[in-house]
């Protein structure tokens, strides 16, 4: 009788463990599929380093219909993207805990022109940070024209499913 009781208890324990493993596996799989589809939670974004943020931005751009080419520069992540309408993006990244550096800026400093419009070379420049930008950063970007600063709040909206146009590229 003891063997039979142990067998039933072992069977119940095995079924419970298998059920728990299945639930954990399904949750992990759904989260991974969601990230592959370009949707990220704020906790997932916060855990990313600069290169992970570039990979996330690449997936999000692809989700929105952009064709993306990674083009790292001097060991720093950078993306080039083109959409169906022929718009072109030059996407750079700034670590959240650092001030704007020259290498975060677009590769070519454009002459002053109407703010929010693409530059002469038709590139729309976007600098993404999980943090916020200083007043100096915003003034610099507004003088360049065609440079959009995407801060942590806008990044989260974009990662939640909004399009880049809805959070940053509005003129």
mmCIF file of C-alpha atoms in Angstrom:
data_model
loop_
_atom_site.group_PDB
_atom_site.id
_atom_site.type_symbol
_atom_site.label_atom_id
_atom_site.label_comp_id
_atom_site.label_asym_id
_atom_site.label_seq_id
_atom_site.Cartn_x
_atom_site.Cartn_y
_atom_site.Cartn_z
ATOM 1 C CA UNK A 1 0.000 0.000 0.000
ATOM 2 C CA UNK A 2 2.896 2.412 0.729
ATOM 3 C CA UNK A 3 4.298 1.893 -2.782
ATOM 4 C CA UNK A 4 0.967 2.672 -4.329
ATOM 5 C CA UNK A 5 0.620 5.884 -2.259
ATOM 6 C CA UNK A 6 4.146 6.965 -3.218
ATOM 7 C CA UNK A 7 3.390 6.256 -6.888
ATOM 8 C CA UNK A 8 0.225 8.371 -6.848
ATOM 9 C CA UNK A 9 2.005 11.203 -4.961
ATOM 10 C CA UNK A 10 4.899 11.083 -7.424
ATOM 11 C CA UNK A 11 2.503 11.164 -10.364
ATOM 12 C CA UNK A 12 0.644 14.191 -8.940
ATOM 13 C CA UNK A 13 3.949 15.981 -8.216
ATOM 14 C CA UNK A 14 5.201 15.241 -11.729
ATOM 15 C CA UNK A 15 2.017 16.599 -13.305
ATOM 16 C CA UNK A 16 2.252 19.769 -11.173
ATOM 17 C CA UNK A 17 5.905 20.309 -12.129
ATOM 18 C CA UNK A 18 5.140 19.733 -15.806
ATOM 19 C CA UNK A 19 2.235 22.192 -15.638
ATOM 20 C CA UNK A 20 4.383 24.849 -13.929
ATOM 21 C CA UNK A 21 7.175 24.393 -16.483
ATOM 22 C CA UNK A 22 4.677 24.693 -19.337
ATOM 23 C CA UNK A 23 3.207 27.921 -17.933
ATOM 24 C CA UNK A 24 6.684 29.462 -17.456
ATOM 25 C CA UNK A 25 7.747 28.335 -20.930
ATOM 26 C CA UNK A 26 4.645 29.795 -22.581
ATOM 27 C CA UNK A 27 5.097 33.140 -20.819
ATOM 28 C CA UNK A 28 8.762 33.302 -21.855
ATOM 29 C CA UNK A 29 7.869 32.350 -25.443
ATOM 30 C CA UNK A 30 5.136 35.004 -25.646
ATOM 31 C CA UNK A 31 7.466 37.705 -24.294
ATOM 32 C CA UNK A 32 10.191 36.733 -26.780
ATOM 33 C CA UNK A 33 7.683 36.719 -29.658
ATOM 34 C CA UNK A 34 6.368 40.116 -28.572
ATOM 35 C CA UNK A 35 9.907 41.567 -28.530
ATOM 36 C CA UNK A 36 10.672 40.038 -31.945
ATOM 37 C CA UNK A 37 7.536 41.807 -33.152
ATOM 38 C CA UNK A 38 8.881 45.143 -31.910
ATOM 39 C CA UNK A 39 6.874 45.582 -28.703
ATOM 40 C CA UNK A 40 8.827 46.163 -25.461
ATOM 41 C CA UNK A 41 7.862 46.854 -21.855
ATOM 42 C CA UNK A 42 9.527 49.656 -19.896
ATOM 43 C CA UNK A 43 11.387 47.071 -17.781
ATOM 44 C CA UNK A 44 12.738 45.373 -20.908
ATOM 45 C CA UNK A 45 13.929 48.707 -22.334
ATOM 46 C CA UNK A 46 15.557 49.671 -19.038
ATOM 47 C CA UNK A 47 17.589 46.448 -19.029
ATOM 48 C CA UNK A 48 19.095 47.072 -22.475
ATOM 49 C CA UNK A 49 22.585 48.413 -23.070
ATOM 50 C CA UNK A 50 23.352 50.691 -26.019
ATOM 51 C CA UNK A 51 23.692 47.788 -28.490
ATOM 52 C CA UNK A 52 20.558 46.101 -27.145
ATOM 53 C CA UNK A 53 18.685 49.373 -27.563
ATOM 54 C CA UNK A 54 19.867 49.512 -31.185
ATOM 55 C CA UNK A 55 18.592 45.963 -31.767
ATOM 56 C CA UNK A 56 15.246 46.912 -30.189
ATOM 57 C CA UNK A 57 15.005 50.057 -32.341
ATOM 58 C CA UNK A 58 15.769 47.959 -35.420
ATOM 59 C CA UNK A 59 12.901 45.577 -34.602
ATOM 60 C CA UNK A 60 10.532 48.445 -33.866
ATOM 61 C CA UNK A 61 11.402 50.167 -37.151
ATOM 62 C CA UNK A 62 10.849 46.891 -39.026
ATOM 63 C CA UNK A 63 7.504 46.516 -37.256
ATOM 64 C CA UNK A 64 6.571 49.939 -38.643
ATOM 65 C CA UNK A 65 7.523 48.951 -42.206
ATOM 66 C CA UNK A 66 11.027 50.436 -42.416
ATOM 67 C CA UNK A 67 13.857 48.565 -44.152
ATOM 68 C CA UNK A 68 16.749 48.761 -41.672
ATOM 69 C CA UNK A 69 20.494 48.329 -42.154
ATOM 70 C CA UNK A 70 22.790 48.336 -39.099
ATOM 71 C CA UNK A 71 25.769 50.620 -39.805
ATOM 72 C CA UNK A 72 27.918 50.741 -36.666
ATOM 73 C CA UNK A 73 30.364 53.615 -36.539
ATOM 74 C CA UNK A 74 33.542 53.510 -34.421
ATOM 75 C CA UNK A 75 32.120 50.665 -32.340
ATOM 76 C CA UNK A 76 28.911 52.562 -31.622
ATOM 77 C CA UNK A 77 25.536 51.347 -32.860
ATOM 78 C CA UNK A 78 23.921 53.267 -35.698
ATOM 79 C CA UNK A 79 21.053 52.405 -38.023
ATOM 80 C CA UNK A 80 20.095 53.493 -41.508
ATOM 81 C CA UNK A 81 16.431 52.994 -42.464
ATOM 82 C CA UNK A 82 14.222 53.688 -45.455
ATOM 83 C CA UNK A 83 10.446 53.483 -45.638
ATOM 84 C CA UNK A 84 8.068 52.848 -48.567
ATOM 85 C CA UNK A 85 7.702 56.595 -49.160
ATOM 86 C CA UNK A 86 11.454 56.995 -49.663
ATOM 87 C CA UNK A 87 12.120 58.708 -46.328
ATOM 88 C CA UNK A 88 15.548 57.920 -44.929
ATOM 89 C CA UNK A 89 16.625 57.797 -41.293
ATOM 90 C CA UNK A 90 20.057 58.029 -39.703
ATOM 91 C CA UNK A 91 19.529 56.707 -36.169
ATOM 92 C CA UNK A 92 22.111 57.230 -33.428
ATOM 93 C CA UNK A 93 21.967 56.314 -29.742
ATOM 94 C CA UNK A 94 22.918 58.141 -26.572
ATOM 95 C CA UNK A 95 23.346 56.328 -23.259
ATOM 96 C CA UNK A 96 20.773 57.585 -20.762
ATOM 97 C CA UNK A 97 23.359 58.542 -18.142
ATOM 98 C CA UNK A 98 25.631 60.580 -20.404
ATOM 99 C CA UNK A 99 25.498 64.054 -21.833
ATOM 100 C CA UNK A 100 25.182 64.456 -25.604
ATOM 101 C CA UNK A 101 28.537 63.700 -27.245
ATOM 102 C CA UNK A 102 29.737 64.569 -30.701
ATOM 103 C CA UNK A 103 29.539 60.922 -31.797
ATOM 104 C CA UNK A 104 25.835 60.824 -30.819
ATOM 105 C CA UNK A 105 25.189 63.612 -33.263
ATOM 106 C CA UNK A 106 24.396 62.928 -36.886
ATOM 107 C CA UNK A 107 27.399 61.995 -38.984
ATOM 108 C CA UNK A 108 27.223 65.228 -40.963
ATOM 109 C CA UNK A 109 26.356 68.464 -39.228
ATOM 110 C CA UNK A 110 23.848 70.142 -41.477
ATOM 111 C CA UNK A 111 23.650 73.888 -42.056
ATOM 112 C CA UNK A 112 20.927 75.766 -40.247
ATOM 113 C CA UNK A 113 17.521 75.387 -41.899
ATOM 114 C CA UNK A 114 13.862 75.040 -41.050
ATOM 115 C CA UNK A 115 13.548 72.877 -37.946
ATOM 116 C CA UNK A 116 11.915 69.476 -38.308
ATOM 117 C CA UNK A 117 12.517 69.094 -42.042
ATOM 118 C CA UNK A 118 14.904 66.588 -43.620
ATOM 119 C CA UNK A 119 18.365 67.886 -44.442
ATOM 120 C CA UNK A 120 19.723 68.609 -47.872
ATOM 121 C CA UNK A 121 20.746 64.954 -48.136
ATOM 122 C CA UNK A 122 17.135 63.913 -47.311
ATOM 123 C CA UNK A 123 18.254 62.122 -44.152
ATOM 124 C CA UNK A 124 16.072 62.529 -41.102
ATOM 125 C CA UNK A 125 18.384 62.220 -38.137
ATOM 126 C CA UNK A 126 17.106 60.640 -34.919
ATOM 127 C CA UNK A 127 19.044 60.353 -31.660
ATOM 128 C CA UNK A 128 17.495 57.872 -29.217
ATOM 129 C CA UNK A 129 18.061 57.834 -25.466
ATOM 130 C CA UNK A 130 16.305 56.062 -22.621
ATOM 131 C CA UNK A 131 16.903 59.198 -20.543
ATOM 132 C CA UNK A 132 16.002 62.807 -21.162
ATOM 133 C CA UNK A 133 17.668 65.617 -23.074
ATOM 134 C CA UNK A 134 18.933 68.865 -21.646
ATOM 135 C CA UNK A 135 17.790 72.251 -22.869
ATOM 136 C CA UNK A 136 21.183 72.607 -24.582
ATOM 137 C CA UNK A 137 20.612 69.322 -26.477
ATOM 138 C CA UNK A 138 17.163 70.454 -27.614
ATOM 139 C CA UNK A 139 18.462 73.855 -28.735
ATOM 140 C CA UNK A 140 21.318 72.207 -30.646
ATOM 141 C CA UNK A 141 18.907 69.843 -32.427
ATOM 142 C CA UNK A 142 16.493 72.650 -33.303
ATOM 143 C CA UNK A 143 19.324 74.658 -34.907
ATOM 144 C CA UNK A 144 20.391 71.691 -37.041
ATOM 145 C CA UNK A 145 17.017 71.027 -38.622
ATOM 146 C CA UNK A 146 16.076 67.476 -39.516
ATOM 147 C CA UNK A 147 17.360 66.228 -36.130
ATOM 148 C CA UNK A 148 14.833 64.610 -33.809
ATOM 149 C CA UNK A 149 15.640 63.720 -30.208
ATOM 150 C CA UNK A 150 13.688 60.707 -28.973
ATOM 151 C CA UNK A 151 13.722 60.630 -25.161
ATOM 152 C CA UNK A 152 12.781 57.830 -22.777
ATOM 153 C CA UNK A 153 9.095 58.807 -22.622
ATOM 154 C CA UNK A 154 8.759 58.894 -26.417
ATOM 155 C CA UNK A 155 10.792 55.691 -26.706
ATOM 156 C CA UNK A 156 8.328 53.897 -24.420
ATOM 157 C CA UNK A 157 5.348 55.123 -26.463
ATOM 158 C CA UNK A 158 7.091 53.912 -29.624
ATOM 159 C CA UNK A 159 7.950 50.560 -28.035
ATOM 160 C CA UNK A 160 4.314 50.191 -26.902
ATOM 161 C CA UNK A 161 3.114 50.262 -30.523
ATOM 162 C CA UNK A 162 2.892 53.907 -31.599
ATOM 163 C CA UNK A 163 4.619 54.759 -34.873
ATOM 164 C CA UNK A 164 7.752 56.884 -35.059
ATOM 165 C CA UNK A 165 5.704 59.563 -36.820
ATOM 166 C CA UNK A 166 3.312 59.685 -33.866
ATOM 167 C CA UNK A 167 6.065 60.154 -31.282
ATOM 168 C CA UNK A 168 8.858 62.063 -33.005
ATOM 169 C CA UNK A 169 8.800 62.809 -36.721
ATOM 170 C CA UNK A 170 5.821 65.145 -36.762
ATOM 171 C CA UNK A 171 6.746 68.416 -38.407
#
